[in-house]
């Protein structure tokens, strides 16, 4: 696997930046709020050293979030809805994202279409339920499918309000080899709602949302996650997470396993630019399809839809 960081010193430095970003995000509720460049961000973080959380909050940033791979499990046609669970079992999770225009004084971006998708508690994605999560302890297909459509569960769009905020109701994601826990996200502008999905416009940002390991350590001891026995990849070992905290998708998380979690993040975009989803990240193969080849598009998918590339995750 090529997902390891190059050196231990890189991991230590980036982890320190990540923790600084989380502390700042917790203080303001949605992550980052004022404008700065990526270079300024690193300089400020290095200079602050052991600054308190309150001091960190005063130097919060709004940067252009780096785009990463969309992965092999993207599907067109997700539905507009707040609740994307479709009866899937798991620890409740609310995802709150704030979209800001980094090129216009970090002004809120209204009416941006935010799209998220992630795997279920077993590690399966809708549309690819015969592609196993890389372990021998799970069934061929996810069992907790009460009321779920196997082409649409845990996928959806919402449109940002006047404050640039969008909110989803879902479950804490499971895991699959060789990735850490994550949620995929795209921010679109310039299109329109049509037939309960989104058409036209352009994709301004393709990213992934991450969690500190301590939350997975708790969640994966509970049902139904605990039936997926194996070793999940931790954040520092992930092939996509770049180690930069909030600016690389690390969410501020509050709550508990018993009451559910809320994950928040602010995303800075350039509404005039388009991102194809190629992004950065070291790639890697998708989880094996029960020991077979990479996943094929699900039945019924339009023939002109992009075929998932096996080098993405």
PDB file of C-alpha atoms in Angstrom:
ATOM      1  CA  UNK A   1       0.000   0.000   0.000  1.00  0.00           C
ATOM      2  CA  UNK A   2       1.308   3.497  -0.870  1.00  0.00           C
ATOM      3  CA  UNK A   3      -0.849   5.493   1.533  1.00  0.00           C
ATOM      4  CA  UNK A   4       1.719   5.977   4.333  1.00  0.00           C
ATOM      5  CA  UNK A   5       3.194   9.426   4.809  1.00  0.00           C
ATOM      6  CA  UNK A   6       6.826   9.745   3.703  1.00  0.00           C
ATOM      7  CA  UNK A   7       8.322  10.356   7.146  1.00  0.00           C
ATOM      8  CA  UNK A   8       7.382  10.233  10.812  1.00  0.00           C
ATOM      9  CA  UNK A   9       8.323  13.909  11.093  1.00  0.00           C
ATOM     10  CA  UNK A  10       5.775  14.792   8.427  1.00  0.00           C
ATOM     11  CA  UNK A  11       3.090  12.919  10.335  1.00  0.00           C
ATOM     12  CA  UNK A  12       3.985  14.674  13.578  1.00  0.00           C
ATOM     13  CA  UNK A  13       3.970  18.131  11.990  1.00  0.00           C
ATOM     14  CA  UNK A  14       0.733  17.600  10.112  1.00  0.00           C
ATOM     15  CA  UNK A  15      -0.966  16.023  13.110  1.00  0.00           C
ATOM     16  CA  UNK A  16      -0.059  19.079  15.191  1.00  0.00           C
ATOM     17  CA  UNK A  17      -1.643  21.302  12.559  1.00  0.00           C
ATOM     18  CA  UNK A  18      -4.719  19.091  12.507  1.00  0.00           C
ATOM     19  CA  UNK A  19      -5.220  19.298  16.248  1.00  0.00           C
ATOM     20  CA  UNK A  20      -4.787  23.080  16.113  1.00  0.00           C
ATOM     21  CA  UNK A  21      -7.452  23.273  13.417  1.00  0.00           C
ATOM     22  CA  UNK A  22      -9.867  21.122  15.417  1.00  0.00           C
ATOM     23  CA  UNK A  23      -9.475  23.290  18.509  1.00  0.00           C
ATOM     24  CA  UNK A  24     -10.187  26.409  16.468  1.00  0.00           C
ATOM     25  CA  UNK A  25     -13.175  24.791  14.780  1.00  0.00           C
ATOM     26  CA  UNK A  26     -14.695  23.767  18.101  1.00  0.00           C
ATOM     27  CA  UNK A  27     -14.539  27.358  19.300  1.00  0.00           C
ATOM     28  CA  UNK A  28     -16.533  28.761  16.371  1.00  0.00           C
ATOM     29  CA  UNK A  29     -18.951  25.932  15.651  1.00  0.00           C
ATOM     30  CA  UNK A  30     -18.429  25.485  11.903  1.00  0.00           C
ATOM     31  CA  UNK A  31     -14.655  25.278  11.615  1.00  0.00           C
ATOM     32  CA  UNK A  32     -13.006  28.215   9.836  1.00  0.00           C
ATOM     33  CA  UNK A  33     -14.214  31.777   9.396  1.00  0.00           C
ATOM     34  CA  UNK A  34     -11.730  34.381   8.179  1.00  0.00           C
ATOM     35  CA  UNK A  35      -9.629  34.682   5.020  1.00  0.00           C
ATOM     36  CA  UNK A  36      -5.995  33.696   4.579  1.00  0.00           C
ATOM     37  CA  UNK A  37      -3.782  31.774   2.175  1.00  0.00           C
ATOM     38  CA  UNK A  38      -2.579  28.191   2.654  1.00  0.00           C
ATOM     39  CA  UNK A  39       0.988  29.427   3.196  1.00  0.00           C
ATOM     40  CA  UNK A  40      -0.159  31.911   5.838  1.00  0.00           C
ATOM     41  CA  UNK A  41      -2.040  29.079   7.531  1.00  0.00           C
ATOM     42  CA  UNK A  42       1.062  26.917   7.941  1.00  0.00           C
ATOM     43  CA  UNK A  43       3.147  29.868   9.123  1.00  0.00           C
ATOM     44  CA  UNK A  44       0.589  30.929  11.727  1.00  0.00           C
ATOM     45  CA  UNK A  45       0.158  27.384  13.001  1.00  0.00           C
ATOM     46  CA  UNK A  46       3.897  26.842  13.355  1.00  0.00           C
ATOM     47  CA  UNK A  47       4.364  30.163  15.133  1.00  0.00           C
ATOM     48  CA  UNK A  48       1.524  29.603  17.581  1.00  0.00           C
ATOM     49  CA  UNK A  49       3.028  26.392  18.988  1.00  0.00           C
ATOM     50  CA  UNK A  50       1.165  25.633  22.188  1.00  0.00           C
ATOM     51  CA  UNK A  51      -1.320  28.496  21.928  1.00  0.00           C
ATOM     52  CA  UNK A  52      -4.622  28.050  23.739  1.00  0.00           C
ATOM     53  CA  UNK A  53      -7.856  27.156  21.952  1.00  0.00           C
ATOM     54  CA  UNK A  54      -9.113  30.707  22.400  1.00  0.00           C
ATOM     55  CA  UNK A  55      -5.977  32.137  20.812  1.00  0.00           C
ATOM     56  CA  UNK A  56      -6.319  29.673  17.928  1.00  0.00           C
ATOM     57  CA  UNK A  57      -9.890  30.799  17.363  1.00  0.00           C
ATOM     58  CA  UNK A  58      -8.711  34.355  16.802  1.00  0.00           C
ATOM     59  CA  UNK A  59      -6.594  33.270  13.819  1.00  0.00           C
ATOM     60  CA  UNK A  60      -9.143  30.983  12.140  1.00  0.00           C
ATOM     61  CA  UNK A  61      -8.841  30.718   8.382  1.00  0.00           C
ATOM     62  CA  UNK A  62     -10.956  30.369   5.267  1.00  0.00           C
ATOM     63  CA  UNK A  63      -8.816  28.664   2.637  1.00  0.00           C
ATOM     64  CA  UNK A  64      -9.524  27.015  -0.674  1.00  0.00           C
ATOM     65  CA  UNK A  65     -10.005  23.439   0.479  1.00  0.00           C
ATOM     66  CA  UNK A  66      -7.866  21.029  -1.487  1.00  0.00           C
ATOM     67  CA  UNK A  67      -9.801  18.699  -3.783  1.00  0.00           C
ATOM     68  CA  UNK A  68      -9.216  14.951  -3.689  1.00  0.00           C
ATOM     69  CA  UNK A  69     -10.353  11.888  -5.598  1.00  0.00           C
ATOM     70  CA  UNK A  70     -14.112  11.261  -5.816  1.00  0.00           C
ATOM     71  CA  UNK A  71     -13.404   7.522  -5.460  1.00  0.00           C
ATOM     72  CA  UNK A  72     -14.808   4.553  -7.379  1.00  0.00           C
ATOM     73  CA  UNK A  73     -18.298   4.628  -5.812  1.00  0.00           C
ATOM     74  CA  UNK A  74     -19.749   7.871  -7.141  1.00  0.00           C
ATOM     75  CA  UNK A  75     -23.182   7.707  -8.801  1.00  0.00           C
ATOM     76  CA  UNK A  76     -25.069  10.416 -10.676  1.00  0.00           C
ATOM     77  CA  UNK A  77     -28.657  11.091  -9.743  1.00  0.00           C
ATOM     78  CA  UNK A  78     -28.579  11.346  -5.947  1.00  0.00           C
ATOM     79  CA  UNK A  79     -31.827  12.705  -4.489  1.00  0.00           C
ATOM     80  CA  UNK A  80     -32.483  16.060  -2.824  1.00  0.00           C
ATOM     81  CA  UNK A  81     -33.224  15.260   0.841  1.00  0.00           C
ATOM     82  CA  UNK A  82     -31.983  15.997   4.336  1.00  0.00           C
ATOM     83  CA  UNK A  83     -32.270  12.465   5.719  1.00  0.00           C
ATOM     84  CA  UNK A  84     -30.280   9.998   3.615  1.00  0.00           C
ATOM     85  CA  UNK A  85     -30.363   6.968   5.936  1.00  0.00           C
ATOM     86  CA  UNK A  86     -33.253   5.034   4.318  1.00  0.00           C
ATOM     87  CA  UNK A  87     -33.559   2.934   7.466  1.00  0.00           C
ATOM     88  CA  UNK A  88     -29.901   2.004   7.641  1.00  0.00           C
ATOM     89  CA  UNK A  89     -28.800   1.070  11.153  1.00  0.00           C
ATOM     90  CA  UNK A  90     -25.991   2.884  12.910  1.00  0.00           C
ATOM     91  CA  UNK A  91     -25.010   5.633  15.317  1.00  0.00           C
ATOM     92  CA  UNK A  92     -26.870   8.826  14.315  1.00  0.00           C
ATOM     93  CA  UNK A  93     -24.733  11.508  12.673  1.00  0.00           C
ATOM     94  CA  UNK A  94     -25.615  15.057  11.642  1.00  0.00           C
ATOM     95  CA  UNK A  95     -23.292  16.599   9.059  1.00  0.00           C
ATOM     96  CA  UNK A  96     -23.269  20.424   8.970  1.00  0.00           C
ATOM     97  CA  UNK A  97     -21.229  22.158   6.296  1.00  0.00           C
ATOM     98  CA  UNK A  98     -20.766  25.873   5.654  1.00  0.00           C
ATOM     99  CA  UNK A  99     -19.765  26.868   2.111  1.00  0.00           C
ATOM    100  CA  UNK A 100     -17.881  30.170   1.722  1.00  0.00           C
ATOM    101  CA  UNK A 101     -16.570  32.042  -1.304  1.00  0.00           C
ATOM    102  CA  UNK A 102     -12.851  32.354  -0.612  1.00  0.00           C
ATOM    103  CA  UNK A 103     -12.468  34.795  -3.519  1.00  0.00           C
ATOM    104  CA  UNK A 104     -15.089  37.216  -2.159  1.00  0.00           C
ATOM    105  CA  UNK A 105     -14.114  37.912   1.454  1.00  0.00           C
ATOM    106  CA  UNK A 106     -15.390  34.510   2.599  1.00  0.00           C
ATOM    107  CA  UNK A 107     -18.979  35.494   1.861  1.00  0.00           C
ATOM    108  CA  UNK A 108     -21.556  32.700   2.278  1.00  0.00           C
ATOM    109  CA  UNK A 109     -22.414  30.855  -0.919  1.00  0.00           C
ATOM    110  CA  UNK A 110     -26.200  30.635  -1.174  1.00  0.00           C
ATOM    111  CA  UNK A 111     -27.970  27.934  -3.214  1.00  0.00           C
ATOM    112  CA  UNK A 112     -24.881  25.777  -3.680  1.00  0.00           C
ATOM    113  CA  UNK A 113     -25.847  22.125  -4.113  1.00  0.00           C
ATOM    114  CA  UNK A 114     -23.889  20.027  -1.629  1.00  0.00           C
ATOM    115  CA  UNK A 115     -23.781  16.294  -2.308  1.00  0.00           C
ATOM    116  CA  UNK A 116     -22.544  13.619   0.104  1.00  0.00           C
ATOM    117  CA  UNK A 117     -22.244   9.837  -0.040  1.00  0.00           C
ATOM    118  CA  UNK A 118     -20.658   7.186   2.180  1.00  0.00           C
ATOM    119  CA  UNK A 119     -20.703   3.515   3.068  1.00  0.00           C
ATOM    120  CA  UNK A 120     -23.037   1.849   5.566  1.00  0.00           C
ATOM    121  CA  UNK A 121     -22.105   0.272   8.894  1.00  0.00           C
ATOM    122  CA  UNK A 122     -20.797  -2.811   7.105  1.00  0.00           C
ATOM    123  CA  UNK A 123     -18.656  -0.867   4.629  1.00  0.00           C
ATOM    124  CA  UNK A 124     -20.936  -1.195   1.587  1.00  0.00           C
ATOM    125  CA  UNK A 125     -21.945   1.620  -0.795  1.00  0.00           C
ATOM    126  CA  UNK A 126     -25.343   1.790  -2.469  1.00  0.00           C
ATOM    127  CA  UNK A 127     -25.039   0.711  -6.075  1.00  0.00           C
ATOM    128  CA  UNK A 128     -22.098  -1.544  -5.190  1.00  0.00           C
ATOM    129  CA  UNK A 129     -23.520  -3.918  -2.590  1.00  0.00           C
ATOM    130  CA  UNK A 130     -21.717  -6.930  -4.059  1.00  0.00           C
ATOM    131  CA  UNK A 131     -18.342  -5.250  -3.600  1.00  0.00           C
ATOM    132  CA  UNK A 132     -17.078  -6.422  -0.220  1.00  0.00           C
ATOM    133  CA  UNK A 133     -15.343  -4.176   2.317  1.00  0.00           C
ATOM    134  CA  UNK A 134     -12.182  -6.253   2.399  1.00  0.00           C
ATOM    135  CA  UNK A 135     -12.806  -8.594   5.323  1.00  0.00           C
ATOM    136  CA  UNK A 136     -14.015 -12.155   5.813  1.00  0.00           C
ATOM    137  CA  UNK A 137     -16.416 -11.411   8.657  1.00  0.00           C
ATOM    138  CA  UNK A 138     -19.238  -9.661   6.784  1.00  0.00           C
ATOM    139  CA  UNK A 139     -22.063 -11.084   4.660  1.00  0.00           C
ATOM    140  CA  UNK A 140     -22.007 -10.827   0.872  1.00  0.00           C
ATOM    141  CA  UNK A 141     -24.446  -7.942   1.143  1.00  0.00           C
ATOM    142  CA  UNK A 142     -25.347  -5.587   3.956  1.00  0.00           C
ATOM    143  CA  UNK A 143     -28.060  -7.023   6.218  1.00  0.00           C
ATOM    144  CA  UNK A 144     -29.486  -3.794   7.667  1.00  0.00           C
ATOM    145  CA  UNK A 145     -31.450  -2.822   4.555  1.00  0.00           C
ATOM    146  CA  UNK A 146     -34.880  -2.173   6.069  1.00  0.00           C
ATOM    147  CA  UNK A 147     -36.564   0.277   3.706  1.00  0.00           C
ATOM    148  CA  UNK A 148     -33.334   0.971   1.829  1.00  0.00           C
ATOM    149  CA  UNK A 149     -33.005   1.246  -1.935  1.00  0.00           C
ATOM    150  CA  UNK A 150     -29.726  -0.411  -2.831  1.00  0.00           C
ATOM    151  CA  UNK A 151     -29.031   2.260  -5.461  1.00  0.00           C
ATOM    152  CA  UNK A 152     -29.661   5.350  -3.292  1.00  0.00           C
ATOM    153  CA  UNK A 153     -29.064   4.753   0.432  1.00  0.00           C
ATOM    154  CA  UNK A 154     -26.637   7.113   2.149  1.00  0.00           C
ATOM    155  CA  UNK A 155     -26.508   9.485  -0.832  1.00  0.00           C
ATOM    156  CA  UNK A 156     -28.138  12.886  -1.180  1.00  0.00           C
ATOM    157  CA  UNK A 157     -28.134  16.599  -2.036  1.00  0.00           C
ATOM    158  CA  UNK A 158     -29.060  19.641   0.006  1.00  0.00           C
ATOM    159  CA  UNK A 159     -28.944  23.329  -0.998  1.00  0.00           C
ATOM    160  CA  UNK A 160     -27.153  25.892   1.150  1.00  0.00           C
ATOM    161  CA  UNK A 161     -29.207  28.592   2.859  1.00  0.00           C
ATOM    162  CA  UNK A 162     -28.447  32.318   3.036  1.00  0.00           C
ATOM    163  CA  UNK A 163     -25.648  31.632   5.512  1.00  0.00           C
ATOM    164  CA  UNK A 164     -24.055  29.048   3.243  1.00  0.00           C
ATOM    165  CA  UNK A 165     -25.090  26.245   5.609  1.00  0.00           C
ATOM    166  CA  UNK A 166     -26.371  22.802   4.702  1.00  0.00           C
ATOM    167  CA  UNK A 167     -27.265  19.907   7.009  1.00  0.00           C
ATOM    168  CA  UNK A 168     -27.700  16.153   6.524  1.00  0.00           C
ATOM    169  CA  UNK A 169     -29.076  13.445   8.784  1.00  0.00           C
ATOM    170  CA  UNK A 170     -27.246  10.138   8.357  1.00  0.00           C
ATOM    171  CA  UNK A 171     -25.321   7.476  10.302  1.00  0.00           C
ATOM    172  CA  UNK A 172     -21.674   7.274  11.300  1.00  0.00           C
ATOM    173  CA  UNK A 173     -19.937   5.532   8.357  1.00  0.00           C
ATOM    174  CA  UNK A 174     -18.489   2.074   8.613  1.00  0.00           C
ATOM    175  CA  UNK A 175     -15.098   1.208   7.156  1.00  0.00           C
ATOM    176  CA  UNK A 176     -13.562  -0.775   4.327  1.00  0.00           C
ATOM    177  CA  UNK A 177     -10.037  -1.801   3.411  1.00  0.00           C
ATOM    178  CA  UNK A 178      -7.753   0.108   2.891  1.00  0.00           C
ATOM    179  CA  UNK A 179      -9.407   3.425   3.879  1.00  0.00           C
ATOM    180  CA  UNK A 180      -9.995   5.293   7.114  1.00  0.00           C
ATOM    181  CA  UNK A 181     -13.532   6.407   8.044  1.00  0.00           C
ATOM    182  CA  UNK A 182     -14.678   9.093   5.611  1.00  0.00           C
ATOM    183  CA  UNK A 183     -17.577  10.778   3.821  1.00  0.00           C
ATOM    184  CA  UNK A 184     -17.368  11.906   0.200  1.00  0.00           C
ATOM    185  CA  UNK A 185     -18.619  15.391  -0.712  1.00  0.00           C
ATOM    186  CA  UNK A 186     -19.052  17.580  -3.776  1.00  0.00           C
ATOM    187  CA  UNK A 187     -20.083  21.237  -3.948  1.00  0.00           C
ATOM    188  CA  UNK A 188     -21.884  22.297  -7.141  1.00  0.00           C
ATOM    189  CA  UNK A 189     -22.964  25.748  -8.369  1.00  0.00           C
ATOM    190  CA  UNK A 190     -24.763  27.081 -11.432  1.00  0.00           C
ATOM    191  CA  UNK A 191     -27.092  24.133 -11.963  1.00  0.00           C
ATOM    192  CA  UNK A 192     -30.690  23.473 -10.959  1.00  0.00           C
ATOM    193  CA  UNK A 193     -32.920  20.934  -9.281  1.00  0.00           C
ATOM    194  CA  UNK A 194     -34.664  18.674 -11.790  1.00  0.00           C
ATOM    195  CA  UNK A 195     -36.645  15.482 -11.097  1.00  0.00           C
ATOM    196  CA  UNK A 196     -35.467  15.444  -7.455  1.00  0.00           C
ATOM    197  CA  UNK A 197     -31.802  15.503  -8.423  1.00  0.00           C
ATOM    198  CA  UNK A 198     -29.296  18.120  -9.674  1.00  0.00           C
ATOM    199  CA  UNK A 199     -28.463  18.936 -13.266  1.00  0.00           C
ATOM    200  CA  UNK A 200     -26.065  21.292 -15.030  1.00  0.00           C
ATOM    201  CA  UNK A 201     -23.675  23.752 -13.481  1.00  0.00           C
ATOM    202  CA  UNK A 202     -20.208  22.773 -12.390  1.00  0.00           C
ATOM    203  CA  UNK A 203     -18.486  20.994  -9.545  1.00  0.00           C
ATOM    204  CA  UNK A 204     -16.400  23.510  -7.571  1.00  0.00           C
ATOM    205  CA  UNK A 205     -15.017  21.142  -4.952  1.00  0.00           C
ATOM    206  CA  UNK A 206     -14.635  17.398  -4.567  1.00  0.00           C
ATOM    207  CA  UNK A 207     -13.509  16.415  -1.106  1.00  0.00           C
ATOM    208  CA  UNK A 208     -13.704  13.944   1.736  1.00  0.00           C
ATOM    209  CA  UNK A 209     -14.699  14.472   5.363  1.00  0.00           C
ATOM    210  CA  UNK A 210     -12.727  12.784   8.136  1.00  0.00           C
ATOM    211  CA  UNK A 211     -13.030  11.930  11.833  1.00  0.00           C
ATOM    212  CA  UNK A 212     -10.505  11.656  14.625  1.00  0.00           C
ATOM    213  CA  UNK A 213      -9.775   8.004  15.430  1.00  0.00           C
ATOM    214  CA  UNK A 214     -11.258   8.183  18.926  1.00  0.00           C
ATOM    215  CA  UNK A 215     -14.791   8.315  17.536  1.00  0.00           C
ATOM    216  CA  UNK A 216     -14.357   5.190  15.450  1.00  0.00           C
ATOM    217  CA  UNK A 217     -12.808   3.438  18.451  1.00  0.00           C
ATOM    218  CA  UNK A 218     -16.104   3.971  20.281  1.00  0.00           C
ATOM    219  CA  UNK A 219     -18.559   3.470  17.430  1.00  0.00           C
ATOM    220  CA  UNK A 220     -17.073   0.263  16.079  1.00  0.00           C
ATOM    221  CA  UNK A 221     -17.612  -1.522  19.381  1.00  0.00           C
ATOM    222  CA  UNK A 222     -21.387  -1.152  18.957  1.00  0.00           C
ATOM    223  CA  UNK A 223     -23.942  -3.042  16.831  1.00  0.00           C
ATOM    224  CA  UNK A 224     -24.059  -3.478  13.888  1.00  0.00           C
ATOM    225  CA  UNK A 225     -20.503  -2.190  13.362  1.00  0.00           C
ATOM    226  CA  UNK A 226     -19.010  -4.731  15.773  1.00  0.00           C
ATOM    227  CA  UNK A 227     -19.984  -7.606  13.469  1.00  0.00           C
ATOM    228  CA  UNK A 228     -17.475  -6.310  10.935  1.00  0.00           C
ATOM    229  CA  UNK A 229     -14.426  -7.791  12.636  1.00  0.00           C
ATOM    230  CA  UNK A 230     -11.043  -6.683  11.438  1.00  0.00           C
ATOM    231  CA  UNK A 231      -8.584  -3.800  11.498  1.00  0.00           C
ATOM    232  CA  UNK A 232      -9.675  -0.455  10.133  1.00  0.00           C
ATOM    233  CA  UNK A 233      -7.162   2.074   8.842  1.00  0.00           C
ATOM    234  CA  UNK A 234      -6.380   4.945  11.217  1.00  0.00           C
ATOM    235  CA  UNK A 235      -6.293   8.576  10.128  1.00  0.00           C
ATOM    236  CA  UNK A 236      -2.508   9.010   9.989  1.00  0.00           C
ATOM    237  CA  UNK A 237      -2.200   5.905   7.806  1.00  0.00           C
ATOM    238  CA  UNK A 238      -4.851   6.895   5.290  1.00  0.00           C
ATOM    239  CA  UNK A 239      -3.841   7.300   1.642  1.00  0.00           C
ATOM    240  CA  UNK A 240      -6.082  10.332   1.013  1.00  0.00           C
ATOM    241  CA  UNK A 241      -6.121  12.451   4.193  1.00  0.00           C
ATOM    242  CA  UNK A 242      -3.319  15.013   3.787  1.00  0.00           C
ATOM    243  CA  UNK A 243      -2.835  15.755   7.493  1.00  0.00           C
ATOM    244  CA  UNK A 244      -3.777  19.450   7.471  1.00  0.00           C
ATOM    245  CA  UNK A 245      -6.752  19.356   9.832  1.00  0.00           C
ATOM    246  CA  UNK A 246      -9.881  21.300   8.881  1.00  0.00           C
ATOM    247  CA  UNK A 247      -8.503  22.510   5.557  1.00  0.00           C
ATOM    248  CA  UNK A 248      -8.069  18.854   4.534  1.00  0.00           C
ATOM    249  CA  UNK A 249     -11.528  17.786   5.689  1.00  0.00           C
ATOM    250  CA  UNK A 250     -11.083  16.894   9.381  1.00  0.00           C
ATOM    251  CA  UNK A 251     -14.430  17.709  10.962  1.00  0.00           C
ATOM    252  CA  UNK A 252     -15.099  19.119  14.412  1.00  0.00           C
ATOM    253  CA  UNK A 253     -17.212  16.441  16.111  1.00  0.00           C
ATOM    254  CA  UNK A 254     -19.451  16.744  19.179  1.00  0.00           C
ATOM    255  CA  UNK A 255     -21.844  14.317  20.842  1.00  0.00           C
ATOM    256  CA  UNK A 256     -21.659  10.691  21.956  1.00  0.00           C
ATOM    257  CA  UNK A 257     -22.385   7.157  20.799  1.00  0.00           C
ATOM    258  CA  UNK A 258     -25.561   7.086  22.908  1.00  0.00           C
ATOM    259  CA  UNK A 259     -26.993  10.394  21.672  1.00  0.00           C
ATOM    260  CA  UNK A 260     -25.392  10.604  18.265  1.00  0.00           C
ATOM    261  CA  UNK A 261     -22.710  12.856  16.811  1.00  0.00           C
ATOM    262  CA  UNK A 262     -22.616  16.144  14.921  1.00  0.00           C
ATOM    263  CA  UNK A 263     -19.738  16.820  12.534  1.00  0.00           C
ATOM    264  CA  UNK A 264     -19.113  20.366  11.272  1.00  0.00           C
ATOM    265  CA  UNK A 265     -16.751  21.880   8.737  1.00  0.00           C
ATOM    266  CA  UNK A 266     -16.395  25.089   6.727  1.00  0.00           C
ATOM    267  CA  UNK A 267     -15.480  24.690   3.067  1.00  0.00           C
ATOM    268  CA  UNK A 268     -13.855  27.475   1.059  1.00  0.00           C
ATOM    269  CA  UNK A 269     -14.465  27.348  -2.701  1.00  0.00           C
ATOM    270  CA  UNK A 270     -13.879  29.411  -5.835  1.00  0.00           C
ATOM    271  CA  UNK A 271     -17.298  29.494  -7.572  1.00  0.00           C
ATOM    272  CA  UNK A 272     -15.664  30.330 -10.907  1.00  0.00           C
ATOM    273  CA  UNK A 273     -13.502  27.216 -11.023  1.00  0.00           C
ATOM    274  CA  UNK A 274     -14.422  23.629 -11.779  1.00  0.00           C
ATOM    275  CA  UNK A 275     -12.973  20.485 -10.237  1.00  0.00           C
ATOM    276  CA  UNK A 276     -13.280  17.198 -12.076  1.00  0.00           C
ATOM    277  CA  UNK A 277     -12.804  14.929  -9.068  1.00  0.00           C
ATOM    278  CA  UNK A 278      -9.348  13.735 -10.066  1.00  0.00           C
ATOM    279  CA  UNK A 279      -7.857  15.668  -7.170  1.00  0.00           C
ATOM    280  CA  UNK A 280      -4.930  14.693  -5.027  1.00  0.00           C
ATOM    281  CA  UNK A 281      -4.422  11.679  -2.816  1.00  0.00           C
ATOM    282  CA  UNK A 282      -2.241   8.652  -3.387  1.00  0.00           C
ATOM    283  CA  UNK A 283      -4.969   6.544  -4.934  1.00  0.00           C
ATOM    284  CA  UNK A 284      -4.994   2.871  -4.134  1.00  0.00           C
ATOM    285  CA  UNK A 285      -7.279   0.030  -5.142  1.00  0.00           C
ATOM    286  CA  UNK A 286     -10.914  -0.176  -4.068  1.00  0.00           C
ATOM    287  CA  UNK A 287     -11.939  -2.958  -1.709  1.00  0.00           C
ATOM    288  CA  UNK A 288     -12.131  -6.300  -3.473  1.00  0.00           C
ATOM    289  CA  UNK A 289     -15.467  -7.395  -4.916  1.00  0.00           C
ATOM    290  CA  UNK A 290     -15.626 -10.458  -2.687  1.00  0.00           C
ATOM    291  CA  UNK A 291     -12.241 -11.444  -4.044  1.00  0.00           C
ATOM    292  CA  UNK A 292     -13.042 -10.457  -7.639  1.00  0.00           C
ATOM    293  CA  UNK A 293     -12.281  -7.518  -9.912  1.00  0.00           C
ATOM    294  CA  UNK A 294     -13.005  -3.842  -9.139  1.00  0.00           C
ATOM    295  CA  UNK A 295     -16.695  -2.872  -9.064  1.00  0.00           C
ATOM    296  CA  UNK A 296     -18.766  -2.567 -12.211  1.00  0.00           C
ATOM    297  CA  UNK A 297     -21.425   0.146 -12.611  1.00  0.00           C
ATOM    298  CA  UNK A 298     -24.716  -1.014 -11.060  1.00  0.00           C
ATOM    299  CA  UNK A 299     -27.444  -2.306 -13.328  1.00  0.00           C
ATOM    300  CA  UNK A 300     -29.607   0.463 -14.725  1.00  0.00           C
ATOM    301  CA  UNK A 301     -26.814   3.052 -14.656  1.00  0.00           C
ATOM    302  CA  UNK A 302     -26.732   5.054 -17.930  1.00  0.00           C
ATOM    303  CA  UNK A 303     -24.140   3.760 -20.371  1.00  0.00           C
ATOM    304  CA  UNK A 304     -22.601   7.206 -20.683  1.00  0.00           C
ATOM    305  CA  UNK A 305     -21.927   7.414 -16.923  1.00  0.00           C
ATOM    306  CA  UNK A 306     -18.251   7.427 -16.006  1.00  0.00           C
ATOM    307  CA  UNK A 307     -16.943   3.971 -15.144  1.00  0.00           C
ATOM    308  CA  UNK A 308     -15.212   3.979 -11.722  1.00  0.00           C
ATOM    309  CA  UNK A 309     -11.458   3.804 -12.023  1.00  0.00           C
ATOM    310  CA  UNK A 310      -9.761   1.095  -9.962  1.00  0.00           C
ATOM    311  CA  UNK A 311      -6.954   3.494  -8.995  1.00  0.00           C
ATOM    312  CA  UNK A 312      -9.284   5.682  -6.916  1.00  0.00           C
ATOM    313  CA  UNK A 313     -10.677   5.136  -3.418  1.00  0.00           C
TER     314      UNK A 313
END
